[in-house]
């Protein structure tokens, strides 16, 4: 039997509320040992190690907790007995954590994140089944060197492209235009595609000693948004990701502020508030090419890549290259 380490961080999968109901619950209330008790077949699938490193609602996730999680996984992955790792996590920020981990983990062993939309005390919680499938996936040979994955509702997703697209239904995730990596039926694994961008041990960041992350903010453009927000953020942030309209766009007052602040050393990334499509460089909205295009990364993922890129370099062209590779 394979050995799978479960790193538990909390979320709705560990949430409790009124018995039977799926609403008005608190995330991150019960421990992983208790959840495992509800899935007896796991004991026949793998030897399980449990590392309960926190028990939080994932909206409490932050840079320090990402670093703790990354270090814990790197340490656990070094254990020759461990074949794969499952991380349980709240769904609200799971996509950010997954992307951070796929950029920084120094292992090719399978790492699978999962969670739930219904708390453990709901009538038919989705967490136990997702966890069962995540364990099967983490122990499967085809899952090796796939980058960090997410397992949700019978579907295998890549950490880079996953996004929560529904805040109400159990089938809450999607990879936007890129389909998914594969499917599962119970514990059977079916891969159909592969991530093309750099990840885990192939990533430059997995070879760096990371003890802090620079301050990078996201600012949302809307009709009539004041450019003063950009100046305010530039006081204590090294980088700013713009969640622009359409192709990462904004009005002329923002363009002037971006030009001015870029000359003062702030690094800007243009992402889009639109969920599908690609943000490419644009002669009209960025005539001096000060901004780096987020390509298909959402603003929240572009922020993570920019934080890591700023640890490596402050050269705009070097960071632009990184955004093409990751
Ligand atoms: N608020 C919860 C969390 O992110 C939601 C969930 O897990 O589905 O921790």
Short mmCIF file of C-alpha atoms and ligand atoms in Angstrom, two decimals:
data_model
loop_
_atom_site.label_atom_id
_atom_site.label_comp_id
_atom_site.label_asym_id
_atom_site.label_seq_id
_atom_site.Cartn_x
_atom_site.Cartn_y
_atom_site.Cartn_z
CA UNK A 1 0.00 0.00 0.00
CA UNK A 2 1.09 3.57 -0.73
CA UNK A 3 1.68 6.10 2.04
CA UNK A 4 -0.17 9.38 1.67
CA UNK A 5 0.38 12.38 3.93
CA UNK A 6 -2.65 14.57 4.54
CA UNK A 7 -1.81 18.15 5.45
CA UNK A 8 -4.95 19.64 6.95
CA UNK A 9 -5.52 23.41 6.95
CA UNK A 10 -9.28 23.69 7.62
CA UNK A 11 -12.06 24.99 5.36
CA UNK A 12 -15.63 23.85 4.89
CA UNK A 13 -14.48 20.24 4.62
CA UNK A 14 -13.76 20.61 8.36
CA UNK A 15 -16.76 22.85 8.97
CA UNK A 16 -19.65 22.25 11.36
CA UNK A 17 -23.09 23.73 11.73
CA UNK A 18 -26.66 22.71 12.47
CA UNK A 19 -26.96 18.96 11.84
CA UNK A 20 -28.18 18.26 8.32
CA UNK A 21 -28.05 21.84 7.06
CA UNK A 22 -25.55 23.14 4.50
CA UNK A 23 -25.73 26.83 5.43
CA UNK A 24 -24.73 28.92 8.46
CA UNK A 25 -21.73 26.83 9.48
CA UNK A 26 -18.21 27.62 10.61
CA UNK A 27 -15.25 26.45 8.51
CA UNK A 28 -12.20 24.84 10.15
CA UNK A 29 -13.85 23.36 13.26
CA UNK A 30 -13.10 19.64 13.33
CA UNK A 31 -9.80 17.79 13.04
CA UNK A 32 -8.68 15.60 10.14
CA UNK A 33 -8.61 12.44 12.32
CA UNK A 34 -12.34 12.86 12.90
CA UNK A 35 -13.03 13.37 9.17
CA UNK A 36 -11.05 10.25 8.26
CA UNK A 37 -13.21 8.21 10.66
CA UNK A 38 -16.17 8.96 8.36
CA UNK A 39 -14.43 7.42 5.32
CA UNK A 40 -13.62 3.84 6.39
CA UNK A 41 -12.50 2.70 2.90
CA UNK A 42 -9.48 5.01 3.12
CA UNK A 43 -7.78 2.52 5.45
CA UNK A 44 -7.76 -0.09 2.66
CA UNK A 45 -6.38 2.38 0.11
CA UNK A 46 -3.25 3.77 1.74
CA UNK A 47 -1.27 4.23 4.93
CA UNK A 48 -2.27 7.71 6.07
CA UNK A 49 -0.15 10.25 7.93
CA UNK A 50 -1.99 13.28 9.28
CA UNK A 51 -0.34 16.68 9.74
CA UNK A 52 -2.89 19.15 11.11
CA UNK A 53 -0.91 22.37 10.69
CA UNK A 54 -3.81 24.81 11.11
CA UNK A 55 -7.61 24.74 11.14
CA UNK A 56 -8.82 27.96 9.57
CA UNK A 57 -11.37 29.40 7.19
CA UNK A 58 -9.26 29.86 4.07
CA UNK A 59 -9.99 33.59 4.07
CA UNK A 60 -7.48 33.67 6.95
CA UNK A 61 -4.75 32.34 4.63
CA UNK A 62 -1.87 34.79 4.15
CA UNK A 63 1.77 35.02 3.06
CA UNK A 64 3.14 33.65 6.36
CA UNK A 65 0.78 30.67 6.29
CA UNK A 66 1.69 29.94 2.65
CA UNK A 67 5.35 29.82 3.62
CA UNK A 68 4.59 27.48 6.54
CA UNK A 69 2.55 25.22 4.25
CA UNK A 70 5.26 25.20 1.57
CA UNK A 71 7.96 24.32 4.11
CA UNK A 72 5.84 21.59 5.69
CA UNK A 73 5.09 19.96 2.33
CA UNK A 74 8.74 20.16 1.23
CA UNK A 75 9.76 18.45 4.48
CA UNK A 76 7.10 15.75 4.28
CA UNK A 77 7.93 15.10 0.60
CA UNK A 78 11.55 14.37 1.54
CA UNK A 79 10.40 11.33 3.53
CA UNK A 80 11.11 8.35 1.23
CA UNK A 81 8.10 6.53 2.66
CA UNK A 82 5.66 9.21 1.51
CA UNK A 83 4.34 8.59 -2.02
CA UNK A 84 1.97 11.51 -2.32
CA UNK A 85 0.50 14.45 -0.44
CA UNK A 86 -3.08 15.69 -0.04
CA UNK A 87 -3.79 19.18 1.29
CA UNK A 88 -7.29 19.92 2.61
CA UNK A 89 -8.20 23.59 2.30
CA UNK A 90 -11.14 25.99 2.18
CA UNK A 91 -12.42 26.64 -1.31
CA UNK A 92 -12.46 30.45 -1.14
CA UNK A 93 -8.70 30.88 -1.59
CA UNK A 94 -7.69 27.34 -2.59
CA UNK A 95 -6.78 28.51 -6.11
CA UNK A 96 -4.26 31.02 -4.72
CA UNK A 97 -2.67 28.49 -2.40
CA UNK A 98 -2.53 25.90 -5.20
CA UNK A 99 -0.77 28.32 -7.54
CA UNK A 100 1.67 29.45 -4.84
CA UNK A 101 2.53 25.81 -4.11
CA UNK A 102 2.93 24.77 -7.75
CA UNK A 103 5.41 27.63 -8.19
CA UNK A 104 7.45 26.91 -5.08
CA UNK A 105 7.36 23.23 -4.05
CA UNK A 106 10.59 21.32 -4.50
CA UNK A 107 9.16 17.90 -5.28
CA UNK A 108 7.77 15.98 -8.24
CA UNK A 109 5.65 13.74 -5.97
CA UNK A 110 1.89 14.20 -6.47
CA UNK A 111 0.43 17.05 -4.44
CA UNK A 112 -3.38 17.26 -4.56
CA UNK A 113 -5.52 19.96 -2.93
CA UNK A 114 -9.14 19.34 -2.11
CA UNK A 115 -11.97 20.75 -0.03
CA UNK A 116 -15.73 20.89 0.12
CA UNK A 117 -18.65 23.17 -0.50
CA UNK A 118 -20.79 21.56 2.21
CA UNK A 119 -19.72 21.25 5.85
CA UNK A 120 -19.02 17.88 7.47
CA UNK A 121 -22.36 18.09 9.33
CA UNK A 122 -24.51 18.60 6.19
CA UNK A 123 -26.95 15.88 5.08
CA UNK A 124 -24.72 14.78 2.20
CA UNK A 125 -21.34 16.44 2.61
CA UNK A 126 -19.11 16.47 -0.50
CA UNK A 127 -15.85 16.60 1.50
CA UNK A 128 -15.42 12.88 2.33
CA UNK A 129 -15.83 11.80 -1.31
CA UNK A 130 -13.45 14.52 -2.55
CA UNK A 131 -10.92 13.45 0.08
CA UNK A 132 -11.24 9.79 -0.87
CA UNK A 133 -10.60 10.63 -4.53
CA UNK A 134 -7.75 13.02 -3.69
CA UNK A 135 -6.00 10.22 -1.77
CA UNK A 136 -6.45 7.83 -4.69
CA UNK A 137 -5.06 10.47 -7.07
CA UNK A 138 -2.07 11.28 -4.85
CA UNK A 139 -1.11 7.59 -4.85
CA UNK A 140 -1.47 7.10 -8.60
CA UNK A 141 1.68 6.84 -10.77
CA UNK A 142 0.18 9.06 -13.52
CA UNK A 143 -0.07 11.91 -11.02
CA UNK A 144 3.74 12.16 -10.70
CA UNK A 145 5.26 15.39 -12.11
CA UNK A 146 1.90 16.93 -13.02
CA UNK A 147 2.42 20.04 -10.89
CA UNK A 148 0.08 20.74 -7.98
CA UNK A 149 -3.45 19.54 -8.76
CA UNK A 150 -6.92 20.12 -7.40
CA UNK A 151 -9.44 17.33 -7.08
CA UNK A 152 -13.07 18.40 -6.94
CA UNK A 153 -16.28 16.65 -8.00
CA UNK A 154 -14.66 13.79 -9.96
CA UNK A 155 -12.44 16.24 -11.85
CA UNK A 156 -8.66 16.75 -11.84
CA UNK A 157 -7.61 20.38 -12.35
CA UNK A 158 -4.26 22.14 -12.64
CA UNK A 159 -3.24 24.62 -9.95
CA UNK A 160 -2.33 27.22 -12.57
CA UNK A 161 -5.68 27.40 -14.29
CA UNK A 162 -8.22 26.47 -11.63
CA UNK A 163 -10.70 29.13 -10.55
CA UNK A 164 -13.70 29.07 -8.26
CA UNK A 165 -16.51 29.96 -10.64
CA UNK A 166 -19.54 29.18 -8.51
CA UNK A 167 -20.02 30.19 -4.88
CA UNK A 168 -23.14 28.10 -4.37
CA UNK A 169 -22.96 24.76 -6.16
CA UNK A 170 -20.88 21.70 -5.28
CA UNK A 171 -19.32 21.72 -8.75
CA UNK A 172 -17.66 25.03 -7.95
CA UNK A 173 -14.44 24.97 -10.01
CA UNK A 174 -13.37 25.26 -13.61
CA UNK A 175 -10.20 25.72 -15.63
CA UNK A 176 -11.80 28.34 -17.85
CA UNK A 177 -10.87 27.74 -21.52
CA UNK A 178 -8.50 24.90 -20.73
CA UNK A 179 -10.84 22.07 -19.82
CA UNK A 180 -9.33 19.94 -17.07
CA UNK A 181 -6.39 17.55 -16.67
CA UNK A 182 -8.63 14.53 -16.30
CA UNK A 183 -11.46 12.80 -14.52
CA UNK A 184 -11.92 10.24 -11.77
CA UNK A 185 -14.52 7.56 -11.26
CA UNK A 186 -14.39 6.51 -7.63
CA UNK A 187 -10.68 5.70 -7.15
CA UNK A 188 -9.93 5.27 -10.89
CA UNK A 189 -7.77 7.98 -12.46
CA UNK A 190 -8.04 9.12 -16.10
CA UNK A 191 -5.62 11.82 -17.29
CA UNK A 192 -6.25 13.45 -20.68
CA UNK A 193 -3.96 16.49 -20.72
CA UNK A 194 -0.85 17.94 -19.15
CA UNK A 195 0.17 21.36 -17.86
CA UNK A 196 2.62 23.07 -20.22
CA UNK A 197 3.82 25.88 -17.93
CA UNK A 198 6.76 25.52 -15.49
CA UNK A 199 5.93 24.08 -12.08
CA UNK A 200 7.36 22.54 -8.90
CA UNK A 201 10.94 21.33 -9.37
CA UNK A 202 11.09 22.88 -12.85
CA UNK A 203 10.24 26.28 -11.37
CA UNK A 204 12.97 28.77 -10.58
CA UNK A 205 11.21 29.64 -7.29
CA UNK A 206 11.39 26.08 -5.97
CA UNK A 207 15.18 26.47 -5.86
CA UNK A 208 15.08 29.71 -3.84
CA UNK A 209 15.16 30.12 -0.04
CA UNK A 210 11.95 32.08 0.56
CA UNK A 211 11.38 33.64 3.98
CA UNK A 212 9.13 36.55 3.11
CA UNK A 213 7.03 37.78 0.20
CA UNK A 214 7.04 41.37 -1.07
CA UNK A 215 3.91 43.51 -0.85
CA UNK A 216 1.86 43.37 -4.05
CA UNK A 217 -1.72 44.67 -4.26
CA UNK A 218 -4.60 44.19 -6.65
CA UNK A 219 -6.70 47.16 -7.71
CA UNK A 220 -10.01 46.81 -9.52
CA UNK A 221 -10.88 49.22 -12.33
CA UNK A 222 -14.51 50.30 -12.82
CA UNK A 223 -16.07 53.17 -14.78
CA UNK A 224 -15.07 56.34 -12.95
CA UNK A 225 -12.48 54.71 -10.64
CA UNK A 226 -10.08 57.31 -9.17
CA UNK A 227 -6.41 57.01 -10.14
CA UNK A 228 -5.55 58.23 -6.62
CA UNK A 229 -5.96 54.58 -5.50
CA UNK A 230 -2.83 53.73 -7.49
CA UNK A 231 -0.84 56.49 -5.80
CA UNK A 232 -2.08 55.38 -2.36
CA UNK A 233 -1.05 51.78 -2.99
CA UNK A 234 2.34 52.78 -4.37
CA UNK A 235 3.27 54.06 -0.87
CA UNK A 236 3.71 50.59 0.57
CA UNK A 237 3.63 48.13 -2.36
CA UNK A 238 6.40 47.14 -4.74
CA UNK A 239 3.99 45.87 -7.35
CA UNK A 240 0.38 46.48 -8.36
CA UNK A 241 -1.83 44.13 -10.35
CA UNK A 242 -4.62 45.87 -12.22
CA UNK A 243 -7.87 43.97 -12.57
CA UNK A 244 -8.74 46.00 -15.64
CA UNK A 245 -11.82 45.94 -17.82
CA UNK A 246 -11.76 43.90 -21.06
CA UNK A 247 -8.15 43.37 -22.14
CA UNK A 248 -6.84 44.67 -18.77
CA UNK A 249 -7.94 48.23 -19.63
CA UNK A 250 -8.55 51.49 -17.73
CA UNK A 251 -9.15 55.17 -18.44
CA UNK A 252 -6.66 57.93 -19.32
CA UNK A 253 -6.19 59.09 -15.74
CA UNK A 254 -5.05 55.58 -14.80
CA UNK A 255 -2.74 55.45 -17.82
CA UNK A 256 -1.07 58.69 -16.68
CA UNK A 257 -0.71 57.38 -13.12
CA UNK A 258 0.71 54.06 -14.35
CA UNK A 259 3.25 55.83 -16.56
CA UNK A 260 4.28 58.13 -13.73
CA UNK A 261 4.55 55.40 -11.06
CA UNK A 262 6.33 52.99 -13.44
CA UNK A 263 9.03 55.59 -13.90
CA UNK A 264 9.36 55.68 -10.11
CA UNK A 265 9.95 51.90 -10.02
CA UNK A 266 6.53 50.38 -9.29
CA UNK A 267 5.97 47.21 -11.32
CA UNK A 268 2.49 46.96 -12.86
CA UNK A 269 0.78 43.86 -14.19
CA UNK A 270 -2.30 44.16 -16.37
CA UNK A 271 -4.83 41.40 -15.67
CA UNK A 272 -8.55 41.42 -16.38
CA UNK A 273 -11.71 41.36 -14.33
CA UNK A 274 -13.17 39.24 -17.19
CA UNK A 275 -12.93 35.54 -16.39
CA UNK A 276 -12.18 34.19 -19.89
CA UNK A 277 -9.68 35.25 -22.53
CA UNK A 278 -6.09 36.51 -22.49
CA UNK A 279 -4.53 39.87 -21.63
CA UNK A 280 -1.82 40.72 -24.14
CA UNK A 281 0.26 43.88 -24.54
CA UNK A 282 -1.65 46.80 -25.98
CA UNK A 283 -0.30 49.86 -27.83
CA UNK A 284 -3.23 52.07 -26.86
CA UNK A 285 -3.61 51.25 -23.18
CA UNK A 286 0.12 50.84 -22.52
CA UNK A 287 2.06 52.70 -25.24
CA UNK A 288 5.37 52.63 -23.32
CA UNK A 289 5.12 48.92 -22.48
CA UNK A 290 5.45 49.67 -18.78
CA UNK A 291 2.93 46.99 -17.83
CA UNK A 292 3.48 43.25 -17.83
CA UNK A 293 0.64 41.23 -19.31
CA UNK A 294 -0.95 38.62 -17.04
CA UNK A 295 -1.79 36.46 -20.06
CA UNK A 296 -4.43 34.01 -18.78
CA UNK A 297 -3.72 34.46 -15.05
CA UNK A 298 -6.51 35.90 -12.94
CA UNK A 299 -5.57 39.01 -10.92
CA UNK A 300 -5.22 36.94 -7.73
CA UNK A 301 -2.83 34.51 -9.43
CA UNK A 302 -0.90 37.28 -11.21
CA UNK A 303 -0.32 38.77 -7.75
CA UNK A 304 1.30 35.56 -6.53
CA UNK A 305 3.57 35.29 -9.55
CA UNK A 306 4.55 38.95 -9.24
CA UNK A 307 5.43 38.54 -5.53
CA UNK A 308 7.71 35.62 -6.36
CA UNK A 309 9.16 37.30 -9.46
CA UNK A 310 10.05 40.36 -7.37
CA UNK A 311 12.12 38.15 -5.08
CA UNK A 312 14.14 37.16 -8.13
CA UNK A 313 14.43 40.50 -9.96
CA UNK A 314 13.18 44.08 -10.16
CA UNK A 315 13.97 44.28 -13.88
CA UNK A 316 10.73 44.72 -15.78
CA UNK A 317 11.94 42.72 -18.80
CA UNK A 318 13.08 39.83 -16.61
CA UNK A 319 9.67 39.74 -14.90
CA UNK A 320 7.95 39.89 -18.30
CA UNK A 321 9.89 36.75 -19.32
CA UNK A 322 8.75 35.00 -16.13
CA UNK A 323 5.12 35.82 -16.93
CA UNK A 324 5.53 34.05 -20.27
CA UNK A 325 7.01 30.93 -18.68
CA UNK A 326 4.73 30.34 -15.68
N1 LIG B 1 -15.20 29.95 3.70
C1 LIG B 1 -14.78 28.58 3.43
C2 LIG B 1 -13.28 28.56 3.31
O1 LIG B 1 -12.76 28.96 2.32
C3 LIG B 1 -15.44 28.11 2.19
C4 LIG B 1 -15.11 26.70 1.78
O2 LIG B 1 -14.23 26.04 2.29
O3 LIG B 1 -15.83 26.22 0.87
O4 LIG B 1 -12.62 28.15 4.24
#
